[in-house]
mmCIF file of C-alpha atoms and ligand atoms in Angstrom:
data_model
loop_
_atom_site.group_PDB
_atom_site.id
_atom_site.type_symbol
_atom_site.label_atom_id
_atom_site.label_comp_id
_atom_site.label_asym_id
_atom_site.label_seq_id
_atom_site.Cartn_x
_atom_site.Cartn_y
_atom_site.Cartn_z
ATOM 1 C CA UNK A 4 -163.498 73.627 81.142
ATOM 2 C CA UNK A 5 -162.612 71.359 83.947
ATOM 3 C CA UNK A 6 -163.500 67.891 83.958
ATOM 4 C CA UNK A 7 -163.155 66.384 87.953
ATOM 5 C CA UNK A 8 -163.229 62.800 86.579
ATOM 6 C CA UNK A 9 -160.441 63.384 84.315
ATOM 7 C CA UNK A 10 -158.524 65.277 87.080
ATOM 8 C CA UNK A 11 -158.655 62.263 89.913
ATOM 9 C CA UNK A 12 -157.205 59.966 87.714
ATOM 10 C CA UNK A 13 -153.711 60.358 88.953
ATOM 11 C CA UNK A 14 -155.428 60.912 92.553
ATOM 12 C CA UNK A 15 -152.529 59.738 94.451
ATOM 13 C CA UNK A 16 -150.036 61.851 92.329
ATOM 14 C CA UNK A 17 -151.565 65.039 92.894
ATOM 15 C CA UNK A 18 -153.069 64.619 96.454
ATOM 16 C CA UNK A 19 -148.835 63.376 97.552
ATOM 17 C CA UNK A 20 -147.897 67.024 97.686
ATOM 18 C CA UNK A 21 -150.746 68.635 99.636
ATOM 19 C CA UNK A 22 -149.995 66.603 102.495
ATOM 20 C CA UNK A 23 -146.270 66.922 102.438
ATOM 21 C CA UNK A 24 -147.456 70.964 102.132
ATOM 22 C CA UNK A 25 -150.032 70.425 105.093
ATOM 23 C CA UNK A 26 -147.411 68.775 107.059
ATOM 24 C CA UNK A 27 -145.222 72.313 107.450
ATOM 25 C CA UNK A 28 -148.181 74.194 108.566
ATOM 26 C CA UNK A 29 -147.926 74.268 112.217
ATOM 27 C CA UNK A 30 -151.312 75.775 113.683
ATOM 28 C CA UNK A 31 -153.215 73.908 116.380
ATOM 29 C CA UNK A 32 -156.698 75.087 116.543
ATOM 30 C CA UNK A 33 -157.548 77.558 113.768
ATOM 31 C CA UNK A 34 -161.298 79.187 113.403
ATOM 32 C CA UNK A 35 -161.277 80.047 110.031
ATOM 33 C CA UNK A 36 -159.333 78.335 107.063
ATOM 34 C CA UNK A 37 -160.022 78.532 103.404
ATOM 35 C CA UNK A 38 -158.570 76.141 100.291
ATOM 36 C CA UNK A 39 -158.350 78.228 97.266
ATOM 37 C CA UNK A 40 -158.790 76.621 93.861
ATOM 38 C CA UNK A 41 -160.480 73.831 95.703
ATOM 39 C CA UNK A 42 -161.499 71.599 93.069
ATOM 40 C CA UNK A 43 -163.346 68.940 94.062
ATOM 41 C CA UNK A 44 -163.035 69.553 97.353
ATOM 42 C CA UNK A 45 -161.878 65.873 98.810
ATOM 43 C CA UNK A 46 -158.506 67.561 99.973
ATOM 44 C CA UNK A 47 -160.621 70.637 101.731
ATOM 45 C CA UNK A 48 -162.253 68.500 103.625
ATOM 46 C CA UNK A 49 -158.871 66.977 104.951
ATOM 47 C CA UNK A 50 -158.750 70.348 106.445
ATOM 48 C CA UNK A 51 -161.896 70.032 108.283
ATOM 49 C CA UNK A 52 -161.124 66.656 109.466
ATOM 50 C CA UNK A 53 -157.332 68.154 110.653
ATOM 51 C CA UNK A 54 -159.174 70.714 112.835
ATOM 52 C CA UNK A 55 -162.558 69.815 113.658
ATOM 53 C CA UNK A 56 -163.581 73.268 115.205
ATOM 54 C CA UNK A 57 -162.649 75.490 112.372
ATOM 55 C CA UNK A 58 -164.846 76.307 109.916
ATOM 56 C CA UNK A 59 -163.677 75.731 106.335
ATOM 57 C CA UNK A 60 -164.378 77.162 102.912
ATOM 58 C CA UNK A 61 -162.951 76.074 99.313
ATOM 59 C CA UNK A 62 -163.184 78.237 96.673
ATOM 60 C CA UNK A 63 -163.114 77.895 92.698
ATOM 61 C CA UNK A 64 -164.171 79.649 89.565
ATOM 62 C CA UNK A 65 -164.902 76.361 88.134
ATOM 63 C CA UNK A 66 -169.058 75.099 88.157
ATOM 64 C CA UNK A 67 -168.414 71.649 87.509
ATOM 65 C CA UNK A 68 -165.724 71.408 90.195
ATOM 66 C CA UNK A 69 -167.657 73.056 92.604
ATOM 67 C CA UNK A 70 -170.432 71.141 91.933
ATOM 68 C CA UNK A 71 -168.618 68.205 92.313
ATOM 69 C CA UNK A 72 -167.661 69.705 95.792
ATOM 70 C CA UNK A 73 -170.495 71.177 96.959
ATOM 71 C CA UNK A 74 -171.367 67.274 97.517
ATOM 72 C CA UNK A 75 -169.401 67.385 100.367
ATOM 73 C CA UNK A 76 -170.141 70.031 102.036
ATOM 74 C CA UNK A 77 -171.267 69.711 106.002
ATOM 75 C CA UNK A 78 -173.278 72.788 107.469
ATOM 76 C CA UNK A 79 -171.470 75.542 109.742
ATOM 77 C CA UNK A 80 -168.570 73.614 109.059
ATOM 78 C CA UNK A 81 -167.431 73.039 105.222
ATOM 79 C CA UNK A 82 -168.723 75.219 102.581
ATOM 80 C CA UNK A 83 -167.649 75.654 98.698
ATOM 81 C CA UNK A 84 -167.601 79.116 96.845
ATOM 82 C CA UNK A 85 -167.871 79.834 93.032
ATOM 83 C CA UNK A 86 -165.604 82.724 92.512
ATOM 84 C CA UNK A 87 -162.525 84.106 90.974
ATOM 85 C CA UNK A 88 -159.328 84.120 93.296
ATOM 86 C CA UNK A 89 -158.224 87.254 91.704
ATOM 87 C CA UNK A 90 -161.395 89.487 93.683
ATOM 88 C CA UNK A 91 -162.212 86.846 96.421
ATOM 89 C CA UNK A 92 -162.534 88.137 100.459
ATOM 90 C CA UNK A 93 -163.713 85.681 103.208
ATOM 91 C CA UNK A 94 -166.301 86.916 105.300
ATOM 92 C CA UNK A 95 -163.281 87.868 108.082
ATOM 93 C CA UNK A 96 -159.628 87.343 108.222
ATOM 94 C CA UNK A 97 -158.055 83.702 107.607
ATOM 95 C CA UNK A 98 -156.264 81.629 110.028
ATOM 96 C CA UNK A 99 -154.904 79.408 107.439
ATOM 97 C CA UNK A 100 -155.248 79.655 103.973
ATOM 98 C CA UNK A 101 -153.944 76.618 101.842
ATOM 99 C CA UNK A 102 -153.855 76.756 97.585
ATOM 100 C CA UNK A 103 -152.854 73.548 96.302
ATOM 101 C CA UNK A 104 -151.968 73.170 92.365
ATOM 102 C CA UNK A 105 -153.961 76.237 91.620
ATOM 103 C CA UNK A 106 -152.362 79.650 92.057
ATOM 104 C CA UNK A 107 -150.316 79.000 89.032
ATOM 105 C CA UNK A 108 -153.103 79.815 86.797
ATOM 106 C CA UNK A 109 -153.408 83.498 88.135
ATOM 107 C CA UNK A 110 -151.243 86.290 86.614
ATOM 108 C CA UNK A 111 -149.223 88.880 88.958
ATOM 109 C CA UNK A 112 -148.172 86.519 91.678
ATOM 110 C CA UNK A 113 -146.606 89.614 93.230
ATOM 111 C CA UNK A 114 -149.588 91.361 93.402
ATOM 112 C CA UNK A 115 -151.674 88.009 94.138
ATOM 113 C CA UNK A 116 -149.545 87.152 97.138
ATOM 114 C CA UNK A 117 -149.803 90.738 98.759
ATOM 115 C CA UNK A 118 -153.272 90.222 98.114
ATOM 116 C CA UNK A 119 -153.896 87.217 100.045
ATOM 117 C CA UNK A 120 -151.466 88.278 103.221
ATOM 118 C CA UNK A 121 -153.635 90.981 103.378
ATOM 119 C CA UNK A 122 -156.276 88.174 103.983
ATOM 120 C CA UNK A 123 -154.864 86.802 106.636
ATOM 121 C CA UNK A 124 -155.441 87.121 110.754
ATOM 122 C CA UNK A 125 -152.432 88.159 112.813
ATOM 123 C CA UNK A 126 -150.575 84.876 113.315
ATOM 124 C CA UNK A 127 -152.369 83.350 109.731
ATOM 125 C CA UNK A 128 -150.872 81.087 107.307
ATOM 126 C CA UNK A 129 -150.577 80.794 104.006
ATOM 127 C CA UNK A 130 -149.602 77.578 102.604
ATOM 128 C CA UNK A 131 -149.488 76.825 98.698
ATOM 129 C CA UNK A 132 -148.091 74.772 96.104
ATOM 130 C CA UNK A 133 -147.727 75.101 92.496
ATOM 131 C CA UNK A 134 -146.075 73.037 89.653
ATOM 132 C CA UNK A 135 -142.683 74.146 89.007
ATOM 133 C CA UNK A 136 -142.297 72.262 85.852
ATOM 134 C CA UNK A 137 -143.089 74.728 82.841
ATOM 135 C CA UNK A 138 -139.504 74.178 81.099
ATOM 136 C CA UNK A 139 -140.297 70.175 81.262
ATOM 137 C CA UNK A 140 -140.630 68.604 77.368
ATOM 138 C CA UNK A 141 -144.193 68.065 78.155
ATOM 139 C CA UNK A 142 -144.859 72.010 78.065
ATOM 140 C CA UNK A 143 -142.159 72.889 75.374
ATOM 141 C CA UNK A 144 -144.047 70.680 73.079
ATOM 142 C CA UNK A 145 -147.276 72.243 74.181
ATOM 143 C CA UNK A 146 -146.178 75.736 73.419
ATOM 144 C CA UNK A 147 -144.546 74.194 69.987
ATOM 145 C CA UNK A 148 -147.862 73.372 69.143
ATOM 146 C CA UNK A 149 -149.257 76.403 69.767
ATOM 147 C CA UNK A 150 -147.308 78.943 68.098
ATOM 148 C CA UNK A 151 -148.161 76.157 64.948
ATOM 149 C CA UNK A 152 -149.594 78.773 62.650
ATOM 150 C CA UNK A 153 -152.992 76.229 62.629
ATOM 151 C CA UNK A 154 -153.745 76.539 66.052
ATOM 152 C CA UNK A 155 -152.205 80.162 67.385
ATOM 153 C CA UNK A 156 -154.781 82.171 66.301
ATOM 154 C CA UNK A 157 -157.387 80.377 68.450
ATOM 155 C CA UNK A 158 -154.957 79.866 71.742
ATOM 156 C CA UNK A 159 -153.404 84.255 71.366
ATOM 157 C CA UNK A 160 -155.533 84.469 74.773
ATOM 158 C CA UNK A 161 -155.164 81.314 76.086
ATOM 159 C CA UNK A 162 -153.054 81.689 79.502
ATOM 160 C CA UNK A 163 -150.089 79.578 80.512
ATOM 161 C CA UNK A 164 -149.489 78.619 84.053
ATOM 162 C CA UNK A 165 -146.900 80.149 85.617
ATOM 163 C CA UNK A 166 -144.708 79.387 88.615
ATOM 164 C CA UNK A 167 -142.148 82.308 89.893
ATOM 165 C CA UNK A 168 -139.015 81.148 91.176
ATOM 166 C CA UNK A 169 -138.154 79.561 94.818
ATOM 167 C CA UNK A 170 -136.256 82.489 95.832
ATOM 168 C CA UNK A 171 -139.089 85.368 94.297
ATOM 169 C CA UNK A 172 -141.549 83.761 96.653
ATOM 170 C CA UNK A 173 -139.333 83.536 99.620
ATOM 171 C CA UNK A 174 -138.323 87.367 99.033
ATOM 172 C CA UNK A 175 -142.039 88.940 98.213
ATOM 173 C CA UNK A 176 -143.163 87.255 101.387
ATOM 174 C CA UNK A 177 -139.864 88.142 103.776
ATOM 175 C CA UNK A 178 -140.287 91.400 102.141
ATOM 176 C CA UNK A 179 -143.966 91.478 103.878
ATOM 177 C CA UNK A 180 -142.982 90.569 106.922
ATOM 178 C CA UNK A 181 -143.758 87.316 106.949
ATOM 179 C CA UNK A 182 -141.652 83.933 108.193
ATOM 180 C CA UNK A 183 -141.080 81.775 105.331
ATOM 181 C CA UNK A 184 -140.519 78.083 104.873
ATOM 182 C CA UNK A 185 -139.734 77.355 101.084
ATOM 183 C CA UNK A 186 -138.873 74.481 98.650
ATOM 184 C CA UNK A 187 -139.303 72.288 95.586
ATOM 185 C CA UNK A 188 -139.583 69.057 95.526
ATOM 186 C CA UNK A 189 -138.988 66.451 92.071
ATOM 187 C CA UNK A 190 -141.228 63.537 91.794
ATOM 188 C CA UNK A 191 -140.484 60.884 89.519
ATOM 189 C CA UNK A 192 -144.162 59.984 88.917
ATOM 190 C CA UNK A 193 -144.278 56.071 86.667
ATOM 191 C CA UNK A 194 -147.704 56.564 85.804
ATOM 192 C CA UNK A 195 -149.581 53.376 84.809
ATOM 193 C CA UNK A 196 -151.806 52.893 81.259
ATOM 194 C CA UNK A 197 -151.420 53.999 77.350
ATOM 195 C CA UNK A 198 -150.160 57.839 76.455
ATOM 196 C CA UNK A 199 -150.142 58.442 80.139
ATOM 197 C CA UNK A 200 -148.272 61.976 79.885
ATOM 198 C CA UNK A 201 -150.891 62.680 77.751
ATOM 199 C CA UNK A 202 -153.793 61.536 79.892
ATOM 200 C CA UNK A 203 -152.064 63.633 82.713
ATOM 201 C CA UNK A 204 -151.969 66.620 80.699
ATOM 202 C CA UNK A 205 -155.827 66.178 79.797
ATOM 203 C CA UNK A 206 -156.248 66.698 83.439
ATOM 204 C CA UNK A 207 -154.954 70.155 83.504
ATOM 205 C CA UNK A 208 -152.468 71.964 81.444
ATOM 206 C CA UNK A 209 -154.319 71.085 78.564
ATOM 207 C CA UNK A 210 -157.882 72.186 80.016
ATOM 208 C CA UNK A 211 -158.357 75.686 78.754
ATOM 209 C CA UNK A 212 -156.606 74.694 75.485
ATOM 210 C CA UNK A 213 -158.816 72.104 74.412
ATOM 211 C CA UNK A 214 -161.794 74.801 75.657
ATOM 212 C CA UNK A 215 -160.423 77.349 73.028
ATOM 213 C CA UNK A 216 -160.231 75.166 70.236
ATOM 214 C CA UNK A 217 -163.221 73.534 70.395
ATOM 215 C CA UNK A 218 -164.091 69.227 69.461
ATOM 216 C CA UNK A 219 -162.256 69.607 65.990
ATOM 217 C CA UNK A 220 -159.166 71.387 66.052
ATOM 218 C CA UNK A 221 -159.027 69.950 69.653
ATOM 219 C CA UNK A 222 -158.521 66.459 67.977
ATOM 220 C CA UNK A 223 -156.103 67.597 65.473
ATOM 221 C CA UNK A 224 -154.003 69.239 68.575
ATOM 222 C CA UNK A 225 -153.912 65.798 70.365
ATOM 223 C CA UNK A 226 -153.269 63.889 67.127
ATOM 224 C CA UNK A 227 -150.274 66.021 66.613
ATOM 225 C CA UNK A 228 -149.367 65.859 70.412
ATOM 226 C CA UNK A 229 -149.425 62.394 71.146
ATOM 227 C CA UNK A 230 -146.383 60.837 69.264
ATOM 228 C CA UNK A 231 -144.134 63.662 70.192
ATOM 229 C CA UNK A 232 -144.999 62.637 74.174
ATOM 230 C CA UNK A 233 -144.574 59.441 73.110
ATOM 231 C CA UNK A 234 -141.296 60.161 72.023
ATOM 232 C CA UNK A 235 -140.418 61.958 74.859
ATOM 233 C CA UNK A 236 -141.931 60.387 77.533
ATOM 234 C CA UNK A 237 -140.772 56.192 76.381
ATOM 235 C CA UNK A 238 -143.044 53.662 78.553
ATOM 236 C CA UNK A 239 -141.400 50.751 79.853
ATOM 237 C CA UNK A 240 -143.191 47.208 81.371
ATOM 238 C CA UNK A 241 -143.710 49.330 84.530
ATOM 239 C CA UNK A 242 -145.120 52.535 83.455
ATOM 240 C CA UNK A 243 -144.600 55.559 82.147
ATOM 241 C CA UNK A 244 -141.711 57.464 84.144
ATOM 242 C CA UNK A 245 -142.288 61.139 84.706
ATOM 243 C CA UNK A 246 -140.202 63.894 85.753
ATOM 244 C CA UNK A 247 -142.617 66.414 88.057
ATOM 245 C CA UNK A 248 -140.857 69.290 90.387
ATOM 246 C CA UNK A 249 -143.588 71.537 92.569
ATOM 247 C CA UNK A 250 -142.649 74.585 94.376
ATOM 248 C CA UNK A 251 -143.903 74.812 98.161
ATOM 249 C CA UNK A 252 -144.564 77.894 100.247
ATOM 250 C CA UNK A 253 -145.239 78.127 104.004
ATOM 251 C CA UNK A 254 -145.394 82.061 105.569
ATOM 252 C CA UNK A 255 -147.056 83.063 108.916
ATOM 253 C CA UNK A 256 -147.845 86.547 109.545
ATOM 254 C CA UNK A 257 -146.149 87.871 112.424
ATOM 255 C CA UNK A 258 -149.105 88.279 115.399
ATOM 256 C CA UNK A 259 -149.916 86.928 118.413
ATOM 257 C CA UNK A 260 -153.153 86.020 117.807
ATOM 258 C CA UNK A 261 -152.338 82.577 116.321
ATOM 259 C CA UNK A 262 -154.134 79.739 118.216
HETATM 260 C C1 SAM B 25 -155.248 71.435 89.408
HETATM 261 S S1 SAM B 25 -156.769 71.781 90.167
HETATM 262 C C2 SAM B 25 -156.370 71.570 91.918
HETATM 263 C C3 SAM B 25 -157.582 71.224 92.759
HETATM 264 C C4 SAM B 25 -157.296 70.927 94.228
HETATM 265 N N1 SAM B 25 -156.683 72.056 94.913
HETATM 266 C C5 SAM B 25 -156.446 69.694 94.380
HETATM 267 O O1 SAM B 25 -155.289 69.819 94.786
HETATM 268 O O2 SAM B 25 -156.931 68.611 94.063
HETATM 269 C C6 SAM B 25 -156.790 73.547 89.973
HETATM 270 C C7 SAM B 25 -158.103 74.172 90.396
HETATM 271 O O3 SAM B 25 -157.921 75.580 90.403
HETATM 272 C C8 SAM B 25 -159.112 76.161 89.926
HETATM 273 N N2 SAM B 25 -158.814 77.515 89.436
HETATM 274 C C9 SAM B 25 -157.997 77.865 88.410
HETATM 275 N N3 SAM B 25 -157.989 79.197 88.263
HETATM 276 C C10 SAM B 25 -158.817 79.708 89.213
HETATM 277 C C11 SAM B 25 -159.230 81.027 89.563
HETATM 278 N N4 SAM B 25 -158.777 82.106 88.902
HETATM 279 N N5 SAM B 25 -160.097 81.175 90.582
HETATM 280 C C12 SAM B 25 -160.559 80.099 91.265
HETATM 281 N N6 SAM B 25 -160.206 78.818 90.980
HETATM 282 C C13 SAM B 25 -159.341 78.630 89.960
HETATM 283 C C14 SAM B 25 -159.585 75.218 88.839
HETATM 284 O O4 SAM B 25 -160.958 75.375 88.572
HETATM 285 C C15 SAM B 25 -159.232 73.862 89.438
HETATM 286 O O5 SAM B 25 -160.313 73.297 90.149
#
């Protein structure tokens, strides 16, 4: 369902916010640290090279990405998992664990973030981001097109991303015990080339979409899609400007036992 090439095209646009995320994660020397929802992995091994004696571990149910990954993998330092975040454990508790642009596709965040605290060493961190941007025209017309009686059937099972609100997050974690840093930040991507939105959207949201309709009724989707992005989303002689807010979350477990 995922297609890495597709997904780098906008590199710099989606790698901006992990770093601004990394930079509010104040641990020195960490042993263990895991990047959940990895993808292809480039951005877990900015982990590795951030602190050179931890060992490191991305994780993702998807085998192309982690294929892509496993590329890049070092021994007894960087490794990639395929696995569902929903049941995945590390091999012992996490000094940092950082989820960039993925926990969005997992139901139950309530549940989900309990789940990964519980994770955690004394002292851990968990770091994540997650687009905040559901209500934006690009997903309205989305979910227009999917309630179209032609294509509903097909998508009934197909999940949405999600994102909870700023002050959910900051309460479920407090609530745990934890200290917690938390924002949103707006981008105002101007992405370069033709139907850009739309070549964005190919890179994610539109993923398991196109992977429940199949070559055919995937085209007809897109057909339908593209002038009402168009319309939405005008281009001008410098791009194509686009709205983008992301949701960031930084909470350390209470514990001494952070290096
Ligand atoms: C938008 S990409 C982000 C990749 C990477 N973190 C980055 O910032 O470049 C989302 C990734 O989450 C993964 N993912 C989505 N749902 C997942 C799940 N339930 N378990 C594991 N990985 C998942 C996808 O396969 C995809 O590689």
């Amino acid at each position: 369902m995922w297609n890495p090439a597709q997904y780098e095209r906008f590199r710099d646009e989606r790698k901006r916010p992990f770093f601004e995320l990394l930079a509010r994660v104040d641990v020195a020397a960490p042993s263990r640290v895991a990047d959940l929802g990895c993808g292809t992995g480039d951005l877990t091994l900015v982990l590795a090279e951030r602190w050179p004696q931890a060992r490191v571990v991305g994780v993702d149910s998807s085998e192309a990405m982690v294929a892509e990954a496993t590329r890049r993998a070092a021994p007894d330092r960087v490794s990639f998992e395929l696995a569902d975040l929903a049941g995945w454990k590390p091999e012992a508790p996490l000094d940092v664990l950082v989820s960039n642009a993925a926990l969005h596709w997992l139901p139950d965040h309530a549940a989900l973030l309990s789940r990964l605290v519980s994770l955690l060493a004394p002292g851990g961190v968990l770091a994540f981001q997650v687009p905040a941007n559901f209500e934006a025209p690009s997903h309205r017309r989305i979910d227009e097109l999917r309630a179209h009686p032609r294509f509903a059937p097909a998508l009934a099972s197909v999940r949405r991303g999600h994102a909870e609100p700023l002050d959910f997050y900051e309460a479920h974690l407090a609530g745990l015990g934890l200290a917690v840093d938390a924002w949103d930040t707006t981008y105002l991507h101007v992405l370069p080339g033709e139907d850009a939105v739309l070549q964005w959207l190919l890179g994610t949201t539109l993923r398991p979409v196109l992977a429940a309709l199949g070559p055919e009724e995937g085209k007809a989707f897109l057909e339908l899609l593209r002038p009402l992005l168009r319309a939405d989303y005008p281009a001008s002689a410098r791009g194509t400007p686009f709205r983008f807010t992301r949701r960031f979350v930084v909470a350390v477990r209470p514990g001494d036992a952070r290096p």
